XYZ file of C-alpha atoms in Angstrom:
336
model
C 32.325 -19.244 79.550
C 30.031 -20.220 76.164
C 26.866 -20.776 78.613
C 27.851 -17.384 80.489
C 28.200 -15.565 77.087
C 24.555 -17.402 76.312
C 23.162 -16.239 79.716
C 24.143 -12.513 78.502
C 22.834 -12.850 74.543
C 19.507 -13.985 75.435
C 18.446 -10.302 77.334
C 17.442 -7.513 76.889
C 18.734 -4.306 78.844
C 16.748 -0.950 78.288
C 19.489 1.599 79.026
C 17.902 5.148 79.801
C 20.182 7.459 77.317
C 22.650 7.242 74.614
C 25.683 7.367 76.447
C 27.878 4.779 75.976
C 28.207 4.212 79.562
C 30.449 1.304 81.923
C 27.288 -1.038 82.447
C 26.465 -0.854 78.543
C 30.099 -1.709 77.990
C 30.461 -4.458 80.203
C 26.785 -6.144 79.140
C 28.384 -6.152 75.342
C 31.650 -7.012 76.316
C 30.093 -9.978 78.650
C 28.195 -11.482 75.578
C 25.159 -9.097 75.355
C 23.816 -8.830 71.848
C 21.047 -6.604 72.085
C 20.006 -3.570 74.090
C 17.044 -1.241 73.630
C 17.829 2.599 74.171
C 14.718 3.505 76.367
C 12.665 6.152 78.206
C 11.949 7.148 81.278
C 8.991 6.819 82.938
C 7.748 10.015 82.495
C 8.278 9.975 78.691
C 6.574 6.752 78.390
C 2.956 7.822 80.426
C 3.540 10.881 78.171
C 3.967 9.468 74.847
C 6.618 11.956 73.656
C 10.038 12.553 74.727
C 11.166 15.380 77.324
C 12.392 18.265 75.692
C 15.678 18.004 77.364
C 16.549 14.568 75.679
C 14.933 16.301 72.157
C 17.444 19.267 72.861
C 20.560 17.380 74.104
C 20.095 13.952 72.026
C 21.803 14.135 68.166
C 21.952 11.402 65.923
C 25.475 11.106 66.077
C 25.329 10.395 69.628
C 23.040 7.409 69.029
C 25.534 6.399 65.982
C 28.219 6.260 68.244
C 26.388 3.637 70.946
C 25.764 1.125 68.345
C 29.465 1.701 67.405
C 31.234 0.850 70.289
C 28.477 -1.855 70.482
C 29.583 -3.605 67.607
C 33.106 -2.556 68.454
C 33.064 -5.252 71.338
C 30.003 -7.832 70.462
C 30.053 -8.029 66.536
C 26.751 -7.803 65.299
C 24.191 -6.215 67.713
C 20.071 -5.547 67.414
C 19.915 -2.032 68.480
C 16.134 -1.697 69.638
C 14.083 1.524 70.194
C 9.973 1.759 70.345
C 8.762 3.485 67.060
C 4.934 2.771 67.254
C 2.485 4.349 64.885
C 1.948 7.415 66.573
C 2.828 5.597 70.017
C 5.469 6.091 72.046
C 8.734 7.076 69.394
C 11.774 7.133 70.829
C 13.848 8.785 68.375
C 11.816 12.020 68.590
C 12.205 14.557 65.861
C 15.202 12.519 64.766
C 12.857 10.092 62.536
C 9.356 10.754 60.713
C 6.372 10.216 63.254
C 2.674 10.938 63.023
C 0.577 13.775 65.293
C -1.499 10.297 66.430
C -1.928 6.706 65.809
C -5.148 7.475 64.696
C -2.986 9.928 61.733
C -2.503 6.256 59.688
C -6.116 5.492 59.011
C -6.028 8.734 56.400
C -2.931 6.711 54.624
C -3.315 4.200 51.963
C -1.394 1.398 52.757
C 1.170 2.232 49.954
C 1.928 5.451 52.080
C 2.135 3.560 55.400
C 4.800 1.111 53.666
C 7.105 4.228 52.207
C 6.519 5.783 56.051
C 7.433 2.288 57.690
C 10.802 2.568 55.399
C 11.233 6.375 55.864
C 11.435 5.509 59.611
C 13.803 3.019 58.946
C 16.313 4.836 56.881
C 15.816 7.553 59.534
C 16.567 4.598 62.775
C 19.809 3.387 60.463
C 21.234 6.793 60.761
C 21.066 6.817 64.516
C 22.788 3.349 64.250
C 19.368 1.491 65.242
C 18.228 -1.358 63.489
C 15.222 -3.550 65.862
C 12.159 -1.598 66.303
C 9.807 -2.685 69.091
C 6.585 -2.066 66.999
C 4.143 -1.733 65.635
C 1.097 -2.405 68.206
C -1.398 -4.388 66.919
C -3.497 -4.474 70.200
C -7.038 -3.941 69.792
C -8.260 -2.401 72.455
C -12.259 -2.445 73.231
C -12.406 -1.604 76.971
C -10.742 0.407 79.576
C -6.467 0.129 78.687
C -4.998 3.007 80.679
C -1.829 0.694 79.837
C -2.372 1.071 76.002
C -3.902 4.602 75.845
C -3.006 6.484 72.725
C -0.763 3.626 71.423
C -3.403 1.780 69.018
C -5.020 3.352 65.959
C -8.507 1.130 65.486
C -11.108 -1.475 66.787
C -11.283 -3.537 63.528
C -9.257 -6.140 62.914
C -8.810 -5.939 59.452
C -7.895 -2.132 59.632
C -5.281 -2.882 62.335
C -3.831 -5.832 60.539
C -3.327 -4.202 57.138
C -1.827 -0.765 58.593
C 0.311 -3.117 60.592
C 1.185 -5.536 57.593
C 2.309 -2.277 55.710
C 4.032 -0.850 58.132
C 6.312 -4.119 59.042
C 6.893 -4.321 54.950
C 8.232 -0.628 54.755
C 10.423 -1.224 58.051
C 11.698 -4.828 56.283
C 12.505 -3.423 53.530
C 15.228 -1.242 54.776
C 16.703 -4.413 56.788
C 15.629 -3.626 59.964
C 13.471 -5.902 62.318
C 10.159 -4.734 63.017
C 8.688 -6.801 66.495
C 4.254 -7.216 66.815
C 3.359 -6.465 70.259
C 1.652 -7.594 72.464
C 0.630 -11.027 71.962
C -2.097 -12.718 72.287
C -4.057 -9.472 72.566
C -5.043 -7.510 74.938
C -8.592 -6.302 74.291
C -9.668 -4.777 77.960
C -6.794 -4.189 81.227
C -8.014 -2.131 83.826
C -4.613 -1.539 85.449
C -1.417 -0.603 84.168
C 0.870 -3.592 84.708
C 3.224 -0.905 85.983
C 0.889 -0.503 88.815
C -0.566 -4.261 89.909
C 0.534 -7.287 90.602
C -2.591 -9.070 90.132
C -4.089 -7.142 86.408
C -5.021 -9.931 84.069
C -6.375 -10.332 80.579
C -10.363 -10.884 81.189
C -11.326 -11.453 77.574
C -13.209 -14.411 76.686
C -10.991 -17.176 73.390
C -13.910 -15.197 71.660
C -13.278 -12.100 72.501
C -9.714 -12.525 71.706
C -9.552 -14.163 68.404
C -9.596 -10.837 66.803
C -6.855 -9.655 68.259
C -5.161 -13.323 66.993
C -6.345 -12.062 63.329
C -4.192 -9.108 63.348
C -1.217 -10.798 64.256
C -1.766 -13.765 61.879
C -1.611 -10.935 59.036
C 2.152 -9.780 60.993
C 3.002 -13.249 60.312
C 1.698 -13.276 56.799
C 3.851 -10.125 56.088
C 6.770 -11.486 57.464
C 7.249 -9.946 60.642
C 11.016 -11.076 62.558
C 9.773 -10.467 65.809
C 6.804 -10.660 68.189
C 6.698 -9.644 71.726
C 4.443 -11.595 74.165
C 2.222 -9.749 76.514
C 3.251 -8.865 80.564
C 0.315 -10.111 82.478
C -2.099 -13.969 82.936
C -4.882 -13.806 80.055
C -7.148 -15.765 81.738
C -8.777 -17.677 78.360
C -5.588 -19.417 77.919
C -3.305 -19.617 80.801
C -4.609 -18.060 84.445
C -1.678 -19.421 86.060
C 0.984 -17.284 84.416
C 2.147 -14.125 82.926
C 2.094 -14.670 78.964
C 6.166 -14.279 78.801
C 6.257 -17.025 81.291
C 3.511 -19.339 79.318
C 4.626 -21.983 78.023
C 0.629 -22.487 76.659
C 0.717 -19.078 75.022
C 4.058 -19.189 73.011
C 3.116 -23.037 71.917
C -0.119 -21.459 70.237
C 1.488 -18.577 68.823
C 4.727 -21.197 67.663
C 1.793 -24.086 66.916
C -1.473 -22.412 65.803
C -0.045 -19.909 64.384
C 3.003 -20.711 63.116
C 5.254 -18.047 64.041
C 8.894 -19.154 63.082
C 11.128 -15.703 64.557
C 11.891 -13.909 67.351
C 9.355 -14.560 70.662
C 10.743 -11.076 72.623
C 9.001 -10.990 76.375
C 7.908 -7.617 77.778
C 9.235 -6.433 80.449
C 9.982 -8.970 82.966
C 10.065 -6.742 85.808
C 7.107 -4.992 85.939
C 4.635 -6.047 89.201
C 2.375 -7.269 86.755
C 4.663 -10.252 85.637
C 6.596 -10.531 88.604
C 3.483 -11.339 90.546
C 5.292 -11.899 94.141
C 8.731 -13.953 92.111
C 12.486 -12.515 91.711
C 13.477 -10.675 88.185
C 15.605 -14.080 88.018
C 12.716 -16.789 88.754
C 10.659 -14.734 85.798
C 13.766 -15.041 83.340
C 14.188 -18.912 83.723
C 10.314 -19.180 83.321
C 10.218 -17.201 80.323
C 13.465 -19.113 78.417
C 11.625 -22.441 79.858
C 8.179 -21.315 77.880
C 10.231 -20.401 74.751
C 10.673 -17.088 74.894
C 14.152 -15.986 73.275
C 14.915 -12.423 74.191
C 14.301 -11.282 77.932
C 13.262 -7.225 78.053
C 14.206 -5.954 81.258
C 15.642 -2.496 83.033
C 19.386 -1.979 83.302
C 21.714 -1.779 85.826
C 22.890 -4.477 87.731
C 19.855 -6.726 88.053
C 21.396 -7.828 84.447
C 24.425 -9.272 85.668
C 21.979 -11.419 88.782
C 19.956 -12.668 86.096
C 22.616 -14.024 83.497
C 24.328 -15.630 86.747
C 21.074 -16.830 87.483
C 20.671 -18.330 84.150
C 24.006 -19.756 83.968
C 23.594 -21.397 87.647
C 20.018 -23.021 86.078
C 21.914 -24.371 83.511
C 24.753 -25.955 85.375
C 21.895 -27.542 88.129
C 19.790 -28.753 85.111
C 16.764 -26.211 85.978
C 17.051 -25.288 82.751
C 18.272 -27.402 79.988
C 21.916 -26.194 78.019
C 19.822 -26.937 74.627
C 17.135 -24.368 75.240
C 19.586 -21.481 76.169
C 21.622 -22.689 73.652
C 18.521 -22.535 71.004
C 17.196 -19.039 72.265
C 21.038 -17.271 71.791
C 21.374 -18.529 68.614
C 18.135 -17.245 67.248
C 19.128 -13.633 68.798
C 23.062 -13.777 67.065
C 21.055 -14.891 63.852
C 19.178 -11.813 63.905
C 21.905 -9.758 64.585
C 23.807 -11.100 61.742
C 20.892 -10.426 59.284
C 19.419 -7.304 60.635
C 23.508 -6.145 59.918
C 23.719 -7.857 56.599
C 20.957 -6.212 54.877
């Protein structure tokens, strides 16, 4: 039963709406401790939520998930995108900017009081893990990353993104980097290819690696990994399955929280493997918290999970390691 309950705490279920539905009750009730209230397709490519979710959608609704979350799980992470001007989830129901490009006209003592504004807003709605900010620099073609980054320099990206964590931390919420180790030029939309990789050069890269070194400096809870190979580091595998890539950003660079994967779903990390085969790589690499769609693909890969454990594919102390650091996030994102 404990590894079972592990199996569950260590993912990361985007459920499409607010409603408090069977499958959201039965992930919590199974161990689950996080779940990220996400969009649809369509609302992603677009940036902006449908204006049927903006008409029908009320902050009490969202209040009343992360209720009968905690109702049967205890402390829960709550998780919604709120990028700078990105994709924002929560609509007209928190502050957001016309653009990402709207920050660079803020000092960074206004990005901090918007970072908390959003977060006081997010509490409300009973949602306490943001997945952001983006701290991608992108200098090629990124039809993935269109509209979701704000600059090319380095230094502008990583203080905007330094403030913006503070403000965010400040209220007690978690605030997650994205998408490490960079992810300066991708032609394809990982949504959309199975073989899309990361062509930058270490070079070309180690800009991107400045901005989230200043994340780390500000104290940033979480950072999310990247869904596709980057070829300067690790060819051979997705960066949520990389054991190479979370060692540098655990070793070089001395990140102590959260490692959250992207989606492990998407063609561009499944790459020809199961939803299952990409979990136990990830949690192998180091990864702690699996992002992946709902529905019942969750309950294949927690039995998959447990079964790895059990045949000694994947050793009890590393599930055991990645579900505590999620239930110790929980607990503090809830405490503050």
């Amino acid at each position: 039963m404990e590894i079972s309950r592990d199996a569950y705490a260590v993912l990361l279920p985007a459920f499409g709406d607010a409603d408090f539905t069977i499958g959201s009750a039965s992930f919590f009730r199974s161990g689950g401790v996080a779940a990220l209230l996400g969009s649809t397709r369509e609302e992603y490519t677009a940036r902006r939520m449908s204006p049927e979710r903006q008409r029908y959608e009320t902050r009490e609704q969202l209040s009343r998930y992360a209720f009968r979350a905690r109702a049967l799980a205890g402390n829960v992470l709550i998780a919604v995108d709120y990028e700078i001007g990105g994709v924002h989830r929560l609509h007209q129901l928190g502050p957001q900017l016309p653009h990402p490009n709207s920050v660079l006209e803020m000092s960074e003592l206004e990005i901090r009081a918007f970072g908390a504004e959003a977060a006081r807003a997010a509490k409300l709605c009973g949602v306490n893990f943001f997945l952001a900010p983006v701290v991608d620099l992108v200098t090629g073609s990124n039809p993935w990353l269109r509209d979701r980054t704000f600059s090319i320099d380095p230094d502008i990206v990583g203080r905007v993104a330094s403030a913006f964590i503070r403000g965010v931390q400040d209220e007690g919420l978690v605030a997650t980097a994205k998408h490490f180790p960079g992810h300066p030029n991708v032609t394809i939309d990982p949504f959309d290819s199975e073989t899309v990789t990361v062509t930058a050069t270490l070079e070309e890269l180690a800009p991107s690696l400045r901005c989230f070194d200043a994340t780390i400096a500000a104290g940033v809870r979480a950072i999310m990994t990247g869904p596709i190979p980057v070829d300067a580091i690790d060819p051979a595998e997705p960066a949520s399955c990389s054991a190479k890539i979370v060692g540098m950003l655990r070793g070089a660079h001395n990140f102590k929280g959260l490692v959250v994967s992207d989606d492990i779903d998407l063609p561009g990390t499944l790459r020809g493997r199961t939803v299952p085969d990409i979990a136990i790589a990830s949690l192998k690499a180091g990864v702690d918290l699996l992002l992946l769609a709902s529905g019942p693909q969750v309950d294949e890969v927690a039995a998959r999970i447990s079964q790895s454990v059990k045949n000694g594919e994947l050793g009890r102390d590393v599930l055991a390691r990645a579900a505590r650091s999620v239930r110790s996030l929980a607990d503090g994102a809830w405490q503050a």
